[in-house]
Tab-separated table of N, CA and C in Angstrom:
chain	number	residue	atom	x	y	z
U	145	UNK	N	-72.322	-57.691	81.209
U	145	UNK	CA	-72.782	-58.851	80.761
U	145	UNK	C	-73.629	-58.761	79.471
U	146	UNK	N	-73.121	-59.482	78.394
U	146	UNK	CA	-73.837	-59.139	77.159
U	146	UNK	C	-74.659	-60.501	77.079
U	147	UNK	N	-75.947	-60.223	76.725
U	147	UNK	CA	-76.970	-61.365	76.564
U	147	UNK	C	-77.548	-61.138	75.087
U	148	UNK	N	-77.551	-62.228	74.416
U	148	UNK	CA	-77.961	-62.453	72.998
U	148	UNK	C	-79.153	-63.417	73.013
U	149	UNK	N	-80.372	-62.912	72.686
U	149	UNK	CA	-81.492	-63.755	72.887
U	149	UNK	C	-82.224	-63.936	71.503
U	150	UNK	N	-82.491	-65.228	71.170
U	150	UNK	CA	-83.249	-65.473	70.034
U	150	UNK	C	-84.337	-66.407	70.275
U	151	UNK	N	-85.549	-66.249	69.750
U	151	UNK	CA	-86.641	-67.174	70.009
U	151	UNK	C	-87.121	-67.532	68.652
U	152	UNK	N	-87.213	-68.932	68.581
U	152	UNK	CA	-87.539	-69.512	67.327
U	152	UNK	C	-89.008	-70.341	67.448
U	153	UNK	N	-90.098	-69.844	66.950
U	153	UNK	CA	-91.365	-70.633	67.116
U	153	UNK	C	-91.847	-71.149	65.876
U	154	UNK	N	-91.883	-72.392	65.871
U	154	UNK	CA	-92.017	-73.151	64.471
U	154	UNK	C	-93.625	-73.168	64.135
U	155	UNK	N	-94.361	-72.969	65.130
U	155	UNK	CA	-95.905	-72.942	65.044
U	155	UNK	C	-96.233	-71.545	64.274
U	156	UNK	N	-95.903	-70.533	65.037
U	156	UNK	CA	-96.165	-69.277	64.534
U	156	UNK	C	-94.917	-68.427	64.353
U	157	UNK	N	-94.170	-68.558	63.293
U	157	UNK	CA	-92.835	-67.917	63.097
U	157	UNK	C	-92.848	-66.413	62.955
U	158	UNK	N	-93.938	-65.893	62.685
U	158	UNK	CA	-93.884	-64.219	62.506
U	158	UNK	C	-94.652	-63.770	63.688
U	159	UNK	N	-94.935	-64.448	64.749
U	159	UNK	CA	-95.661	-63.881	65.878
U	159	UNK	C	-96.962	-64.338	66.032
U	160	UNK	N	-97.669	-63.747	66.993
U	160	UNK	CA	-98.931	-64.200	67.183
U	160	UNK	C	-99.943	-63.558	66.185
U	161	UNK	N	-100.602	-64.327	65.261
U	161	UNK	CA	-101.366	-63.642	64.292
U	161	UNK	C	-102.597	-62.895	64.858
U	162	UNK	N	-103.225	-63.187	65.857
U	162	UNK	CA	-104.231	-62.467	66.502
U	162	UNK	C	-103.791	-61.210	66.941
U	163	UNK	N	-102.682	-60.984	67.460
U	163	UNK	CA	-102.136	-59.816	68.058
U	163	UNK	C	-102.002	-58.947	67.064
U	164	UNK	N	-101.278	-59.471	65.721
U	164	UNK	CA	-100.998	-58.471	64.654
U	164	UNK	C	-102.505	-58.107	64.098
U	165	UNK	N	-103.479	-58.973	64.163
U	165	UNK	CA	-104.862	-58.451	63.462
U	165	UNK	C	-105.371	-57.652	64.425
U	166	UNK	N	-105.131	-57.676	65.759
U	166	UNK	CA	-105.907	-56.762	66.607
U	166	UNK	C	-105.080	-55.248	66.513
U	167	UNK	N	-103.756	-55.216	66.391
U	167	UNK	CA	-102.991	-53.995	66.159
U	167	UNK	C	-103.407	-53.267	64.799
U	168	UNK	N	-103.591	-54.240	63.893
U	168	UNK	CA	-103.951	-53.746	62.639
U	168	UNK	C	-105.150	-53.132	62.589
U	169	UNK	N	-106.192	-53.661	63.181
U	169	UNK	CA	-107.439	-53.274	63.377
U	169	UNK	C	-107.508	-51.918	64.111
U	170	UNK	N	-106.789	-51.806	65.204
U	170	UNK	CA	-106.752	-50.611	65.904
U	170	UNK	C	-106.287	-49.388	65.028
U	171	UNK	N	-105.133	-49.719	64.495
U	171	UNK	CA	-104.633	-48.608	63.600
U	171	UNK	C	-105.300	-48.137	62.456
U	172	UNK	N	-106.211	-49.324	61.777
U	172	UNK	CA	-106.958	-48.894	60.781
U	172	UNK	C	-108.107	-47.993	61.207
U	173	UNK	N	-108.752	-48.363	62.371
U	173	UNK	CA	-109.898	-47.617	62.861
U	173	UNK	C	-109.446	-46.094	63.319
U	174	UNK	N	-108.124	-46.101	63.772
U	174	UNK	CA	-107.483	-44.690	64.168
U	174	UNK	C	-107.205	-43.975	62.888
U	175	UNK	N	-106.843	-44.607	61.839
U	175	UNK	CA	-106.573	-43.804	60.559
U	175	UNK	C	-107.930	-43.248	59.846
U	176	UNK	N	-108.806	-44.207	59.985
U	176	UNK	CA	-110.215	-43.972	59.410
U	176	UNK	C	-110.744	-42.621	60.198
U	177	UNK	N	-110.689	-42.803	61.437
U	177	UNK	CA	-111.101	-41.495	62.347
U	177	UNK	C	-110.264	-40.319	61.910
U	178	UNK	N	-109.003	-40.391	61.846
U	178	UNK	CA	-108.149	-39.389	61.525
U	178	UNK	C	-108.586	-38.896	60.037
U	179	UNK	N	-108.835	-39.666	59.173
U	179	UNK	CA	-109.339	-39.376	57.909
U	179	UNK	C	-110.745	-38.510	57.795
U	180	UNK	N	-111.464	-39.195	58.766
U	180	UNK	CA	-112.929	-38.430	58.839
U	180	UNK	C	-112.654	-37.085	59.288
U	181	UNK	N	-111.720	-36.715	60.179
U	181	UNK	CA	-111.591	-35.167	60.642
U	181	UNK	C	-110.829	-34.369	59.651
U	182	UNK	N	-109.804	-34.906	59.022
U	182	UNK	CA	-109.053	-34.000	58.168
U	182	UNK	C	-109.438	-34.135	56.607
U	183	UNK	N	-110.249	-35.029	56.231
U	183	UNK	CA	-110.520	-35.092	54.638
U	183	UNK	C	-111.303	-33.891	54.193
U	184	UNK	N	-112.269	-33.250	54.763
U	184	UNK	CA	-112.878	-32.093	54.240
U	184	UNK	C	-111.877	-31.067	54.108
U	185	UNK	N	-110.899	-30.783	54.981
U	185	UNK	CA	-109.856	-29.781	54.768
U	185	UNK	C	-109.060	-29.975	53.614
U	186	UNK	N	-108.565	-31.303	53.306
U	186	UNK	CA	-107.749	-31.638	52.358
U	186	UNK	C	-108.577	-31.394	50.952
U	187	UNK	N	-109.673	-31.907	51.002
U	187	UNK	CA	-110.540	-31.715	49.753
U	187	UNK	C	-110.699	-30.298	49.359
U	188	UNK	N	-111.057	-29.383	50.263
U	188	UNK	CA	-111.304	-27.996	50.016
U	188	UNK	C	-109.997	-27.315	49.465
U	189	UNK	N	-108.982	-27.831	49.931
U	189	UNK	CA	-107.526	-27.259	49.571
U	189	UNK	C	-106.887	-27.791	48.326
U	190	UNK	N	-107.806	-28.976	47.949
U	190	UNK	CA	-107.216	-29.541	46.615
U	190	UNK	C	-106.062	-30.329	46.722
U	191	UNK	N	-105.686	-30.736	47.998
U	191	UNK	CA	-104.473	-31.657	48.210
U	191	UNK	C	-105.093	-33.116	48.396
U	192	UNK	N	-105.424	-33.867	47.111
U	192	UNK	CA	-105.851	-35.175	47.249
U	192	UNK	C	-104.723	-36.125	47.655
U	193	UNK	N	-103.583	-35.957	47.425
U	193	UNK	CA	-102.628	-36.890	47.835
U	193	UNK	C	-102.333	-37.082	49.284
U	194	UNK	N	-102.673	-35.956	49.994
U	194	UNK	CA	-102.569	-35.978	51.444
U	194	UNK	C	-103.534	-36.973	51.985
U	195	UNK	N	-104.724	-37.304	51.207
U	195	UNK	CA	-105.777	-38.157	51.726
U	195	UNK	C	-105.104	-39.703	52.167
U	196	UNK	N	-103.947	-40.043	51.562
U	196	UNK	CA	-103.379	-41.317	51.926
U	196	UNK	C	-102.495	-41.265	53.024
U	197	UNK	N	-102.121	-40.077	53.506
U	197	UNK	CA	-101.157	-40.073	54.557
U	197	UNK	C	-101.703	-40.840	55.851
U	198	UNK	N	-102.820	-40.639	56.329
U	198	UNK	CA	-103.300	-41.236	57.469
U	198	UNK	C	-103.290	-42.803	57.417
U	199	UNK	N	-103.451	-43.276	56.354
U	199	UNK	CA	-103.262	-44.910	56.092
U	199	UNK	C	-101.880	-45.287	56.260
U	200	UNK	N	-100.953	-44.458	56.218
U	200	UNK	CA	-99.575	-44.866	56.429
U	200	UNK	C	-99.291	-45.214	57.836
U	201	UNK	N	-100.262	-45.019	58.711
U	201	UNK	CA	-100.095	-45.490	60.041
U	201	UNK	C	-99.997	-46.973	60.316
U	202	UNK	N	-100.847	-47.529	59.324
U	202	UNK	CA	-100.910	-49.283	59.135
U	202	UNK	C	-99.508	-49.825	58.966
U	203	UNK	N	-98.651	-49.155	58.631
U	203	UNK	CA	-97.337	-49.761	58.415
U	203	UNK	C	-96.721	-50.196	59.682
U	204	UNK	N	-96.999	-49.560	60.792
U	204	UNK	CA	-96.504	-49.789	62.091
U	204	UNK	C	-96.848	-51.257	62.547
U	205	UNK	N	-98.109	-51.844	62.511
U	205	UNK	CA	-98.236	-53.145	62.911
U	205	UNK	C	-97.771	-54.235	61.914
U	206	UNK	N	-97.769	-53.782	60.662
U	206	UNK	CA	-97.140	-54.792	59.478
U	206	UNK	C	-95.662	-54.779	59.615
U	207	UNK	N	-94.946	-53.954	60.297
U	207	UNK	CA	-93.518	-54.037	60.444
U	207	UNK	C	-93.003	-54.967	61.471
U	208	UNK	N	-93.719	-55.188	62.456
U	208	UNK	CA	-93.272	-56.321	63.236
U	208	UNK	C	-93.136	-57.573	62.784
U	209	UNK	N	-93.942	-58.267	62.029
U	209	UNK	CA	-93.872	-59.640	61.484
U	209	UNK	C	-92.748	-59.422	60.454
U	210	UNK	N	-92.474	-58.302	59.712
U	210	UNK	CA	-91.382	-58.156	58.756
U	210	UNK	C	-90.174	-58.196	59.438
U	211	UNK	N	-90.046	-57.542	60.589
U	211	UNK	CA	-88.737	-57.423	61.305
U	211	UNK	C	-88.384	-58.890	61.857
U	212	UNK	N	-89.424	-59.657	62.323
U	212	UNK	CA	-89.085	-60.894	62.794
U	212	UNK	C	-88.625	-61.818	61.769
U	213	UNK	N	-89.220	-61.568	60.520
U	213	UNK	CA	-88.502	-62.463	59.502
U	213	UNK	C	-87.129	-62.057	59.134
U	214	UNK	N	-86.945	-60.726	58.822
U	214	UNK	CA	-85.622	-60.317	58.659
U	214	UNK	C	-84.617	-60.660	59.767
U	215	UNK	N	-84.985	-60.543	60.974
U	215	UNK	CA	-84.061	-60.993	62.191
U	215	UNK	C	-83.741	-62.448	61.997
U	216	UNK	N	-84.652	-63.332	61.790
U	216	UNK	CA	-84.405	-64.763	61.674
U	216	UNK	C	-83.536	-65.180	60.457
U	217	UNK	N	-84.072	-64.668	59.160
U	217	UNK	CA	-83.598	-65.139	57.932
U	217	UNK	C	-82.400	-64.425	57.586
U	218	UNK	N	-81.987	-63.097	57.884
U	218	UNK	CA	-80.982	-62.400	57.387
U	218	UNK	C	-79.855	-61.985	58.653
U	219	UNK	N	-80.369	-61.491	59.583
U	219	UNK	CA	-79.450	-61.084	60.555
U	219	UNK	C	-78.746	-62.267	61.423
U	220	UNK	N	-79.668	-63.149	61.855
U	220	UNK	CA	-79.201	-64.217	62.548
U	220	UNK	C	-79.291	-65.838	61.795
U	221	UNK	N	-78.966	-65.532	60.574
U	221	UNK	CA	-79.029	-66.692	59.566
U	221	UNK	C	-78.559	-67.927	60.044
U	222	UNK	N	-77.309	-67.769	60.434
U	222	UNK	CA	-76.543	-69.086	60.821
U	222	UNK	C	-77.124	-69.704	62.046
U	223	UNK	N	-77.375	-68.861	63.082
U	223	UNK	CA	-78.103	-69.474	64.253
U	223	UNK	C	-79.565	-70.051	63.982
U	224	UNK	N	-80.325	-69.540	63.000
U	224	UNK	CA	-81.532	-69.943	62.487
U	224	UNK	C	-81.431	-71.320	62.047
U	225	UNK	N	-80.429	-71.547	60.985
U	225	UNK	CA	-80.138	-72.709	60.245
U	225	UNK	C	-79.789	-73.932	61.224
U	226	UNK	N	-78.874	-73.488	62.356
U	226	UNK	CA	-78.590	-74.428	63.269
U	226	UNK	C	-79.785	-74.945	64.099
U	227	UNK	N	-80.515	-74.090	64.338
U	227	UNK	CA	-81.722	-74.399	65.172
U	227	UNK	C	-82.751	-75.327	64.323
U	228	UNK	N	-82.964	-74.833	63.103
U	228	UNK	CA	-83.807	-75.481	62.254
U	228	UNK	C	-83.177	-76.996	61.982
U	229	UNK	N	-81.981	-77.303	61.942
U	229	UNK	CA	-81.326	-78.464	61.701
U	229	UNK	C	-81.750	-79.399	62.847
U	230	UNK	N	-81.590	-78.829	64.116
U	230	UNK	CA	-81.974	-79.493	65.331
U	230	UNK	C	-83.501	-79.962	65.342
U	231	UNK	N	-84.192	-79.016	65.035
U	231	UNK	CA	-85.709	-79.189	64.769
U	231	UNK	C	-86.029	-80.465	63.915
U	232	UNK	N	-85.403	-80.309	62.615
U	232	UNK	CA	-85.803	-81.298	61.673
U	232	UNK	C	-85.115	-82.612	61.972
U	233	UNK	N	-83.862	-82.572	62.609
U	233	UNK	CA	-83.192	-84.054	62.850
U	233	UNK	C	-83.987	-84.757	63.976
U	234	UNK	N	-84.564	-83.877	64.982
U	234	UNK	CA	-85.241	-84.543	65.989
U	234	UNK	C	-86.846	-84.722	65.791
U	235	UNK	N	-87.157	-84.304	64.489
U	235	UNK	CA	-88.567	-84.364	64.180
U	235	UNK	C	-89.697	-83.751	65.279
U	236	UNK	N	-89.307	-82.462	65.508
U	236	UNK	CA	-90.017	-81.876	66.381
U	236	UNK	C	-91.287	-81.116	65.864
U	237	UNK	N	-91.487	-81.131	64.435
U	237	UNK	CA	-92.607	-80.466	63.829
U	237	UNK	C	-93.496	-81.585	63.278
U	238	UNK	N	-94.886	-81.444	63.449
U	238	UNK	CA	-96.004	-82.227	62.822
U	238	UNK	C	-96.614	-81.325	61.894
U	239	UNK	N	-96.511	-81.665	60.447
U	239	UNK	CA	-97.194	-80.989	59.478
U	239	UNK	C	-98.488	-81.311	59.405
U	240	UNK	N	-99.477	-80.701	58.623
U	240	UNK	CA	-100.692	-80.897	58.388
U	240	UNK	C	-100.890	-81.594	57.107
U	241	UNK	N	-101.960	-81.430	56.528
U	241	UNK	CA	-102.163	-81.925	55.092
U	241	UNK	C	-101.076	-81.173	54.148
U	242	UNK	N	-100.935	-82.062	53.120
U	242	UNK	CA	-100.053	-81.274	52.107
U	242	UNK	C	-100.601	-80.146	51.414
U	243	UNK	N	-101.961	-80.303	51.314
U	243	UNK	CA	-102.814	-79.165	50.564
U	243	UNK	C	-102.960	-77.941	51.404
U	244	UNK	N	-102.690	-78.064	52.710
U	244	UNK	CA	-102.969	-76.755	53.549
U	244	UNK	C	-101.605	-76.129	53.537
U	245	UNK	N	-101.598	-74.866	53.055
U	245	UNK	CA	-100.303	-74.060	53.125
U	245	UNK	C	-100.608	-72.654	53.988
U	246	UNK	N	-99.618	-72.106	54.394
U	246	UNK	CA	-99.594	-70.734	55.010
U	246	UNK	C	-99.734	-69.704	53.998
U	247	UNK	N	-99.580	-68.500	54.431
U	247	UNK	CA	-99.655	-67.238	53.503
U	247	UNK	C	-98.468	-67.311	52.565
U	248	UNK	N	-97.177	-67.751	52.933
U	248	UNK	CA	-96.140	-67.631	52.092
U	248	UNK	C	-95.750	-69.091	51.337
U	249	UNK	N	-96.771	-69.874	51.275
U	249	UNK	CA	-96.646	-71.177	50.477
U	249	UNK	C	-95.953	-72.213	51.342
U	250	UNK	N	-95.673	-72.236	52.576
U	250	UNK	CA	-95.127	-73.175	53.362
U	250	UNK	C	-96.250	-74.197	53.794
U	251	UNK	N	-95.878	-75.523	54.124
U	251	UNK	CA	-96.808	-76.396	54.800
U	251	UNK	C	-97.217	-75.949	56.035
U	252	UNK	N	-98.562	-76.153	56.373
U	252	UNK	CA	-99.087	-75.678	57.699
U	252	UNK	C	-98.522	-76.582	58.814
U	253	UNK	N	-98.268	-76.035	59.832
U	253	UNK	CA	-97.564	-76.726	61.056
U	253	UNK	C	-98.764	-77.113	62.045
U	254	UNK	N	-99.113	-78.329	62.217
U	254	UNK	CA	-100.084	-78.737	63.271
U	254	UNK	C	-99.384	-78.562	64.642
U	255	UNK	N	-98.238	-79.217	64.974
U	255	UNK	CA	-97.657	-79.190	66.299
U	255	UNK	C	-96.248	-78.703	66.303
U	256	UNK	N	-95.895	-77.530	66.643
U	256	UNK	CA	-94.614	-76.944	66.532
U	256	UNK	C	-93.835	-76.923	67.898
U	257	UNK	N	-92.743	-76.360	67.974
U	257	UNK	CA	-91.867	-76.141	69.174
U	257	UNK	C	-91.451	-74.688	69.264
U	258	UNK	N	-91.356	-74.315	70.437
U	258	UNK	CA	-90.601	-72.915	70.659
U	258	UNK	C	-89.304	-73.026	71.373
U	259	UNK	N	-88.272	-72.748	70.523
U	259	UNK	CA	-87.003	-72.717	71.089
U	259	UNK	C	-86.384	-71.305	71.450
U	260	UNK	N	-85.987	-71.191	72.637
U	260	UNK	CA	-85.410	-70.124	73.208
U	260	UNK	C	-83.887	-70.164	73.254
U	261	UNK	N	-83.286	-69.453	72.506
U	261	UNK	CA	-81.714	-69.646	72.552
U	261	UNK	C	-81.182	-68.311	73.162
U	262	UNK	N	-80.373	-68.413	74.339
U	262	UNK	CA	-79.812	-67.365	74.931
U	262	UNK	C	-78.405	-67.582	75.117
U	263	UNK	N	-77.506	-66.461	74.945
U	263	UNK	CA	-76.161	-66.605	75.094
U	263	UNK	C	-75.768	-65.621	75.976
U	264	UNK	N	-75.210	-66.064	77.121
U	264	UNK	CA	-74.871	-65.131	78.282
U	264	UNK	C	-73.329	-65.141	78.476
U	265	UNK	N	-72.634	-64.108	78.048
U	265	UNK	CA	-71.197	-64.048	77.885
U	265	UNK	C	-70.538	-65.191	77.288
U	266	UNK	N	-70.287	-66.347	78.046
U	266	UNK	CA	-69.554	-67.559	77.226
U	266	UNK	C	-70.548	-68.518	77.078
U	267	UNK	N	-71.535	-68.717	78.011
U	267	UNK	CA	-72.357	-69.873	78.096
U	267	UNK	C	-73.548	-69.692	77.083
U	268	UNK	N	-74.080	-70.810	76.676
U	268	UNK	CA	-75.063	-70.973	75.721
U	268	UNK	C	-76.196	-71.835	76.422
U	269	UNK	N	-77.380	-71.323	76.350
U	269	UNK	CA	-78.618	-72.000	76.904
U	269	UNK	C	-79.631	-72.141	75.566
U	270	UNK	N	-80.121	-73.323	75.480
U	270	UNK	CA	-81.101	-73.637	74.567
U	270	UNK	C	-82.341	-74.313	75.360
U	271	UNK	N	-83.462	-73.509	75.322
U	271	UNK	CA	-84.653	-74.190	76.116
U	271	UNK	C	-85.722	-74.229	75.054
U	272	UNK	N	-86.475	-75.533	75.173
U	272	UNK	CA	-87.479	-75.870	74.473
U	272	UNK	C	-88.676	-75.753	75.261
U	273	UNK	N	-89.542	-74.902	74.855
U	273	UNK	CA	-90.782	-74.716	75.457
U	273	UNK	C	-91.998	-75.403	74.787
């Protein structure tokens, strides 16, 4: 049985920002700790470019919101457009002030909806949470 599942959250489309901040903080602290341990060896060896490598660990928590965006807007583009047409036609989103914007320049959503789309074999379920 093949299950294809897609979750569209109009309030936080890139995931929980607090969780991403927490993961980024933990990886930043771990990369700083790793840097503290290995920096004297790299400096003595004259390998200054290797000092940047521990900070590459921070790509991991930043990759999750990027993958969510790519999954919605590129991989499942047709499904995303259909769900957004439903959301806009039923006016399920309440926007804040026109001056308040998100990081990507979109209007800030005050009250949104979370839609879970699940396709099991032939049947299609759309749940609004």
